[in-house]
Tab-separated table of C-alpha atoms in Angstrom:
chain	number	residue	atom	x	y	z
A	1	MET	CA	-8.027	7.665	20.167
A	2	ALA	CA	-11.205	9.973	20.231
A	3	ARG	CA	-12.384	12.313	17.510
A	4	ALA	CA	-11.413	15.360	19.529
A	5	THR	CA	-7.948	14.656	18.653
A	6	VAL	CA	-8.739	16.014	15.060
A	7	THR	CA	-10.707	18.486	16.411
A	8	ARG	CA	-8.397	19.985	18.591
A	9	SER	CA	-5.548	19.775	16.036
A	10	VAL	CA	-7.653	21.597	13.750
A	11	THR	CA	-7.840	24.532	16.335
A	12	VAL	CA	-4.084	24.412	16.747
A	13	CYS	CA	-3.788	24.967	12.903
A	14	GLN	CA	-5.789	27.892	12.890
A	15	LYS	CA	-3.387	29.641	15.270
A	16	HIS	CA	-0.443	29.472	12.959
A	17	ALA	CA	-1.680	30.152	9.725
A	18	SER	CA	1.074	32.927	8.764
A	19	SER	CA	3.885	30.305	9.097
A	20	ARG	CA	2.471	27.391	7.210
A	21	LYS	CA	3.324	28.354	3.666
A	22	ARG	CA	7.003	28.816	4.777
A	23	ARG	CA	7.237	25.513	6.311
A	24	GLY	CA	5.554	23.878	3.562
A	25	ARG	CA	8.201	24.983	1.287
A	26	ARG	CA	10.988	23.199	2.875
A	27	TRP	CA	10.263	19.894	0.826
A	28	CYS	CA	10.978	21.502	-2.685
A	29	GLY	CA	14.652	21.129	-2.566
A	30	LYS	CA	14.807	17.629	-1.406
A	31	ILE	CA	12.331	16.716	-4.050
A	32	GLN	CA	13.779	18.699	-7.107
A	33	LYS	CA	17.298	17.154	-6.310
A	34	CYS	CA	15.938	13.977	-6.339
A	35	ILE	CA	13.930	14.223	-9.659
A	36	ARG	CA	17.090	14.744	-11.344
A	37	TYR	CA	17.637	10.936	-11.305
A	38	SER	CA	15.508	9.136	-14.264
A	39	ARG	CA	12.982	6.391	-13.455
A	40	HIS	CA	15.221	3.922	-15.170
A	41	ASN	CA	18.433	4.831	-13.059
A	42	LEU	CA	16.300	4.171	-10.117
A	43	ARG	CA	14.845	1.067	-11.033
A	44	SER	CA	18.568	-0.424	-12.050
A	45	VAL	CA	20.101	0.701	-9.104
A	46	HIS	CA	17.125	-0.090	-6.563
A	47	GLY	CA	19.050	-2.342	-4.301
A	48	SER	CA	21.949	0.128	-3.502
A	49	SER	CA	21.587	1.787	-0.179
A	50	ARG	CA	22.445	5.194	-1.376
A	51	MET	CA	19.995	5.214	-4.067
A	52	SER	CA	17.283	3.617	-2.425
A	53	GLU	CA	17.752	6.572	0.186
A	54	THR	CA	17.487	8.884	-3.054
A	55	LEU	CA	14.254	6.991	-3.853
A	56	ALA	CA	12.976	7.455	-0.663
A	57	ALA	CA	13.503	11.067	-0.482
A	58	LEU	CA	10.763	11.171	-3.481
A	59	PHE	CA	8.031	9.951	-1.346
A	60	VAL	CA	8.455	11.821	1.615
A	61	ASP	CA	6.703	15.370	0.399
A	62	PRO	CA	3.157	15.363	2.174
A	63	ARG	CA	1.827	17.820	-0.095
A	64	THR	CA	0.823	15.312	-3.310
A	65	ILE	CA	-0.122	11.805	-2.439
A	66	ALA	CA	-0.987	10.262	-5.986
A	67	GLY	CA	-2.650	6.564	-6.570
A	68	SER	CA	-4.327	4.921	-9.306
A	69	ARG	CA	-7.764	6.339	-8.108
A	70	ARG	CA	-6.946	10.069	-7.262
A	71	LYS	CA	-4.161	12.222	-6.725
A	72	TYR	CA	-4.594	14.156	-3.469
A	73	GLU	CA	-3.129	17.547	-3.090
A	74	LEU	CA	-2.789	18.720	0.310
A	75	THR	CA	-2.697	22.544	1.521
A	76	SER	CA	-0.357	23.670	4.089
A	77	ASP	CA	-3.239	23.758	6.420
A	78	GLU	CA	-4.274	20.167	5.743
A	79	ILE	CA	-0.337	19.064	6.473
A	80	ASP	CA	-0.045	21.044	9.558
A	81	CYS	CA	-3.278	19.413	10.961
A	82	ALA	CA	-1.927	16.081	10.167
A	83	ARG	CA	1.463	16.672	11.780
A	84	ALA	CA	-0.766	17.995	14.867
A	85	VAL	CA	-2.461	14.600	14.961
A	86	ALA	CA	0.388	12.480	14.223
A	87	THR	CA	2.631	14.339	16.738
A	88	GLU	CA	-0.061	13.976	19.608
A	89	ILE	CA	-0.199	10.426	18.887
A	90	VAL	CA	3.451	9.122	18.249
A	91	GLY	CA	5.121	8.866	21.719
A	92	SER	CA	7.712	5.831	21.173
A	93	ASN	CA	10.293	4.894	18.962
A	94	ASP	CA	8.057	3.061	16.421
A	95	PRO	CA	5.949	5.750	14.885
A	96	VAL	CA	4.995	3.748	11.944
A	97	SER	CA	3.395	0.900	13.986
A	98	ILE	CA	1.584	3.331	16.134
A	99	LEU	CA	0.269	5.461	13.311
A	100	THR	CA	-0.829	2.435	11.605
A	101	ALA	CA	-2.654	0.892	14.389
A	102	TYR	CA	-4.322	4.483	14.897
A	103	VAL	CA	-5.693	4.492	11.367
A	104	HIS	CA	-6.758	0.905	11.534
A	105	ASP	CA	-8.811	1.454	14.767
A	106	ARG	CA	-10.125	5.107	13.514
A	107	ILE	CA	-11.219	3.933	10.105
A	108	ARG	CA	-13.970	1.176	9.351
A	109	PRO	CA	-13.954	-0.551	6.032
A	110	ALA	CA	-16.632	1.148	3.737
A	111	TYR	CA	-16.693	1.133	0.070
A	112	GLY	CA	-18.233	3.798	-2.485
A	113	LEU	CA	-19.053	6.540	-0.028
A	114	SER	CA	-18.097	9.952	-1.985
A	115	ASN	CA	-16.207	8.665	-5.239
A	116	TYR	CA	-12.962	9.512	-3.340
A	117	LYS	CA	-14.099	13.308	-3.329
A	118	ARG	CA	-13.347	13.634	0.301
A	119	GLN	CA	-9.699	14.723	1.334
A	120	PRO	CA	-7.654	12.384	3.814
A	121	LEU	CA	-8.519	14.620	6.713
A	122	GLY	CA	-12.211	14.195	5.873
A	123	VAL	CA	-11.806	10.462	5.919
A	124	LEU	CA	-9.983	10.641	9.120
A	125	GLU	CA	-12.974	12.519	10.721
A	126	ASP	CA	-15.689	10.483	8.960
A	127	GLY	CA	-14.156	7.322	10.307
A	128	ARG	CA	-15.126	5.320	7.118
A	129	GLY	CA	-13.037	4.402	3.925
A	130	ASP	CA	-12.039	1.738	1.723
A	131	CYS	CA	-8.124	0.604	1.487
A	132	PHE	CA	-7.198	3.380	-0.956
A	133	GLU	CA	-8.638	6.366	1.342
A	134	THR	CA	-7.055	4.281	4.449
A	135	SER	CA	-3.543	4.202	2.721
A	136	ALA	CA	-3.913	7.973	1.899
A	137	VAL	CA	-4.602	8.652	5.304
A	138	THR	CA	-1.736	6.509	6.848
A	139	ALA	CA	0.478	8.279	3.975
A	140	MET	CA	-0.686	11.926	5.008
A	141	LEU	CA	0.253	11.109	8.858
A	142	LEU	CA	3.548	9.567	7.993
A	143	ARG	CA	4.892	11.801	5.732
A	144	SER	CA	3.969	14.933	7.691
A	145	LEU	CA	6.329	13.394	10.326
A	146	GLY	CA	8.907	13.020	7.601
A	147	ILE	CA	8.860	9.486	7.005
A	148	PRO	CA	8.728	8.424	3.389
A	149	CYS	CA	6.120	6.237	2.026
A	150	ARG	CA	4.866	4.990	-1.381
A	151	LEU	CA	1.553	3.211	-2.398
A	152	VAL	CA	1.463	-0.303	-3.456
A	153	THR	CA	-1.221	-1.708	-5.761
A	154	GLU	CA	-2.047	-5.263	-6.162
A	155	ILE	CA	-4.689	-7.777	-7.525
A	156	CYS	CA	-5.239	-10.408	-5.306
A	157	ALA	CA	-6.982	-13.941	-5.356
A	158	ALA	CA	-10.041	-13.731	-3.304
A	159	ARG	CA	-12.402	-16.591	-2.148
A	160	PHE	CA	-12.028	-18.998	-5.242
A	161	GLU	CA	-15.821	-20.714	-4.654
A	162	PRO	CA	-18.360	-18.632	-6.518
A	163	GLY	CA	-20.665	-18.800	-3.592
A	164	ALA	CA	-17.952	-16.876	-1.321
A	165	ALA	CA	-16.916	-14.620	-3.768
A	166	LEU	CA	-16.715	-10.646	-2.685
A	167	ALA	CA	-19.467	-10.018	-5.140
A	168	VAL	CA	-21.208	-7.867	-2.498
A	169	LEU	CA	-18.144	-5.552	-2.626
A	170	VAL	CA	-16.982	-5.507	-5.916
A	171	PRO	CA	-19.396	-6.109	-9.123
A	172	THR	CA	-18.381	-9.536	-10.980
A	173	ALA	CA	-18.446	-7.611	-14.450
A	174	VAL	CA	-15.484	-5.351	-12.914
A	175	ALA	CA	-13.427	-7.590	-10.922
A	176	GLY	CA	-14.508	-11.166	-11.604
A	177	PRO	CA	-15.613	-13.368	-8.790
A	178	PHE	CA	-12.142	-14.613	-7.913
A	179	THR	CA	-10.026	-11.689	-7.897
A	180	ASN	CA	-10.176	-8.299	-5.967
A	181	GLY	CA	-7.936	-5.073	-6.038
A	182	HIS	CA	-6.154	-3.743	-2.760
A	183	VAL	CA	-3.966	-0.625	-1.939
A	184	TRP	CA	-1.534	-0.490	0.839
A	185	LEU	CA	1.967	1.462	1.722
A	186	GLU	CA	5.667	0.749	1.837
A	187	ALA	CA	7.291	3.131	4.463
A	188	TRP	CA	10.943	3.736	4.589
A	189	THR	CA	12.503	2.801	7.784
A	190	THR	CA	15.920	1.420	9.094
A	191	ASP	CA	17.350	1.602	5.555
A	192	THR	CA	14.628	-0.634	3.741
A	193	TRP	CA	10.999	-0.517	2.478
A	194	GLN	CA	8.722	-2.234	5.044
A	195	PRO	CA	4.956	-3.029	3.974
A	196	VAL	CA	2.331	-0.995	6.108
A	197	ASP	CA	-1.501	-1.886	5.628
A	198	ALA	CA	-3.632	0.144	8.104
A	199	GLN	CA	-6.567	-1.801	6.942
A	200	PHE	CA	-5.187	-5.188	8.366
A	201	ASP	CA	-3.333	-3.193	11.096
A	202	VAL	CA	0.126	-4.636	9.606
A	203	SER	CA	3.475	-3.010	9.861
A	204	GLY	CA	6.664	-5.017	9.044
A	205	ARG	CA	7.460	-7.742	6.754
A	206	GLN	CA	6.582	-10.554	9.198
A	207	ARG	CA	3.367	-9.262	10.095
A	208	TRP	CA	2.644	-8.692	6.579
A	209	GLU	CA	3.365	-12.291	5.367
A	210	LYS	CA	1.350	-13.647	8.463
A	211	ALA	CA	-1.950	-11.507	7.247
A	212	ARG	CA	-1.453	-11.859	3.680
A	213	LEU	CA	0.028	-15.194	2.980
A	214	GLN	CA	-3.186	-16.974	3.318
A	215	PRO	CA	-3.966	-20.031	1.227
A	216	ARG	CA	-7.398	-20.650	2.952
A	217	GLY	CA	-8.512	-17.231	3.209
A	218	GLY	CA	-7.774	-14.377	5.572
A	219	ARG	CA	-9.535	-11.159	6.598
A	220	PHE	CA	-11.764	-9.265	4.173
A	221	GLY	CA	-11.978	-12.549	2.003
A	222	PHE	CA	-8.226	-11.995	0.551
A	223	ARG	CA	-6.302	-14.979	0.184
A	224	PHE	CA	-2.882	-13.949	-1.317
A	225	PRO	CA	-1.618	-11.186	-3.893
A	226	LEU	CA	-1.115	-12.030	-7.787
A	227	GLN	CA	0.336	-8.580	-8.966
A	228	LEU	CA	2.254	-6.234	-6.753
A	229	LYS	CA	3.645	-2.791	-8.110
A	230	SER	CA	4.810	0.278	-6.131
A	231	LEU	CA	3.288	3.428	-7.515
A	232	ASP	CA	5.619	6.482	-8.280
A	233	VAL	CA	5.047	9.887	-7.328
A	234	GLN	CA	2.421	10.483	-9.804
A	235	GLY	CA	0.438	7.516	-9.142
A	236	ALA	CA	1.579	5.322	-12.170
A	237	PRO	CA	2.819	1.538	-11.973
A	238	ASP	CA	6.190	1.575	-11.251
A	239	ILE	CA	8.461	-1.258	-9.578
A	240	ASP	CA	7.486	-4.736	-9.553
A	241	LEU	CA	7.508	-6.288	-5.976
A	242	SER	CA	6.412	-9.783	-6.676
A	243	GLY	CA	9.898	-11.306	-5.874
A	244	ARG	CA	10.201	-9.384	-2.641
A	245	TYR	CA	6.951	-10.323	-0.916
A	246	LEU	CA	5.930	-14.079	-2.917
A	247	LEU	CA	9.216	-15.539	-3.410
A	248	THR	CA	11.980	-14.176	-0.953
A	249	PRO	CA	9.789	-15.417	1.919
A	250	PHE	CA	10.235	-18.869	0.480
A	251	GLU	CA	13.936	-18.871	-0.419
A	252	GLY	CA	14.742	-21.871	2.027
A	253	SER	CA	12.414	-24.161	-0.258
A	254	ARG	CA	14.029	-23.340	-3.344
A	255	GLY	CA	14.614	-26.197	-5.563
A	256	ALA	CA	11.355	-28.030	-4.106
A	257	PRO	CA	8.957	-28.750	-6.394
A	258	ALA	CA	6.310	-26.559	-4.577
A	259	PHE	CA	8.437	-23.603	-4.811
A	260	GLU	CA	9.074	-24.123	-8.616
A	261	ARG	CA	5.699	-24.329	-9.272
A	262	TRP	CA	4.741	-21.415	-7.205
A	263	ARG	CA	7.391	-19.482	-8.617
A	264	ALA	CA	6.164	-20.126	-12.226
A	265	ASP	CA	2.632	-19.115	-11.212
A	266	VAL	CA	4.151	-15.800	-9.725
A	267	GLU	CA	5.775	-14.957	-12.806
A	268	HIS	CA	2.782	-15.962	-15.027
A	269	PHE	CA	0.581	-13.405	-13.199
A	270	ARG	CA	3.771	-10.595	-12.979
A	271	ASP	CA	3.899	-10.755	-16.760
A	272	ILE	CA	0.034	-9.927	-17.154
A	273	ARG	CA	0.199	-6.472	-17.410
A	274	ARG	CA	-1.637	-4.366	-14.468
A	275	GLY	CA	-3.564	-1.879	-16.865
A	276	ARG	CA	-4.946	-4.489	-19.305
A	277	PRO	CA	-9.055	-4.749	-18.835
A	278	PHE	CA	-10.938	-7.579	-17.785
A	279	LEU	CA	-8.117	-9.191	-15.983
A	280	GLY	CA	-10.798	-10.426	-13.533
A	281	ALA	CA	-12.993	-12.205	-16.238
A	282	ARG	CA	-9.910	-13.842	-17.437
A	283	LEU	CA	-8.967	-15.048	-14.152
A	284	THR	CA	-12.623	-16.622	-13.802
A	285	PHE	CA	-11.188	-19.177	-16.216
A	286	MET	CA	-7.829	-19.937	-14.371
A	287	LEU	CA	-9.678	-21.336	-11.124
A	288	PRO	CA	-7.379	-24.599	-11.253
A	289	ARG	CA	-4.253	-22.587	-11.280
A	290	LEU	CA	-5.675	-20.391	-8.245
A	291	ARG	CA	-6.306	-23.569	-6.627
A	292	ARG	CA	-3.079	-25.144	-7.397
A	293	MET	CA	-1.144	-22.032	-5.977
A	294	ALA	CA	-3.105	-22.187	-2.865
A	295	ARG	CA	-2.137	-25.726	-2.408
A	296	ASN	CA	1.555	-25.016	-3.048
A	297	LEU	CA	1.327	-21.900	-0.944
A	298	GLU	CA	0.087	-24.189	1.971
A	299	VAL	CA	3.316	-26.711	1.300
A	300	LEU	CA	5.737	-23.623	1.349
A	301	LEU	CA	4.167	-22.298	4.664
A	302	ALA	CA	4.389	-25.462	6.414
A	303	ALA	CA	7.969	-25.782	5.382
A	304	ARG	CA	9.178	-22.676	6.970
């Protein structure tokens, strides 16, 4: 969509300044009610429908989008501008896919532009940003329409050979030559969490698996995730998602040698704490394990 959409929406926002603050407060009651549940209780009953809906309600407030890199605080003006943009774009029964494709088309991957000083609307207007900024823009648009979504952070295997590493994007001293970090979203749709990754133009479990479970490399040099965790409303690591995305797709092969080896490696990386420093440097010495995971993943994908 043309850049005029954002400009036109800003003009619309300026005409309704008197009512924005009142509309911005309507999220408070829902959030305060949900916060009564502790994080422990939410984790323990995460599979139940009623409590999953309660958990989803925590991630519907568009005023705060918190990630590991930055916590965005959106004003009423910004929320109304985002709602105007999203409303103009969405014209069917699948707003998540439409908005994901829109952000994918609008924002070109770029890294280290502003040290995360730009607000999501600024990223959308500039048309350039990294995976975290792209996810923040997508979250802003989805939440402006009342669709709950939460950020997911991961460490993923990149290209394993040193000559094909992502050193041009991530310094080796920071992430190691065989790993990279990535951020995407989960959106609450049809009573379940669905993956949403605007950088890959992916929405829905099947499309995510096709794009991300790549034993020999996918887009941006990523191969497959090693650690997956959702972030809570404050941007802290919350729920481990390794089983959902790395084991559940291969339940039909449970008991097979390739599945058991794959499961053991997934659990190995799941147990490595996400916040531990120099993870990439340690993974540099795990090249045989990563190559074995790639071979097992190839076998599992062929058996589906």
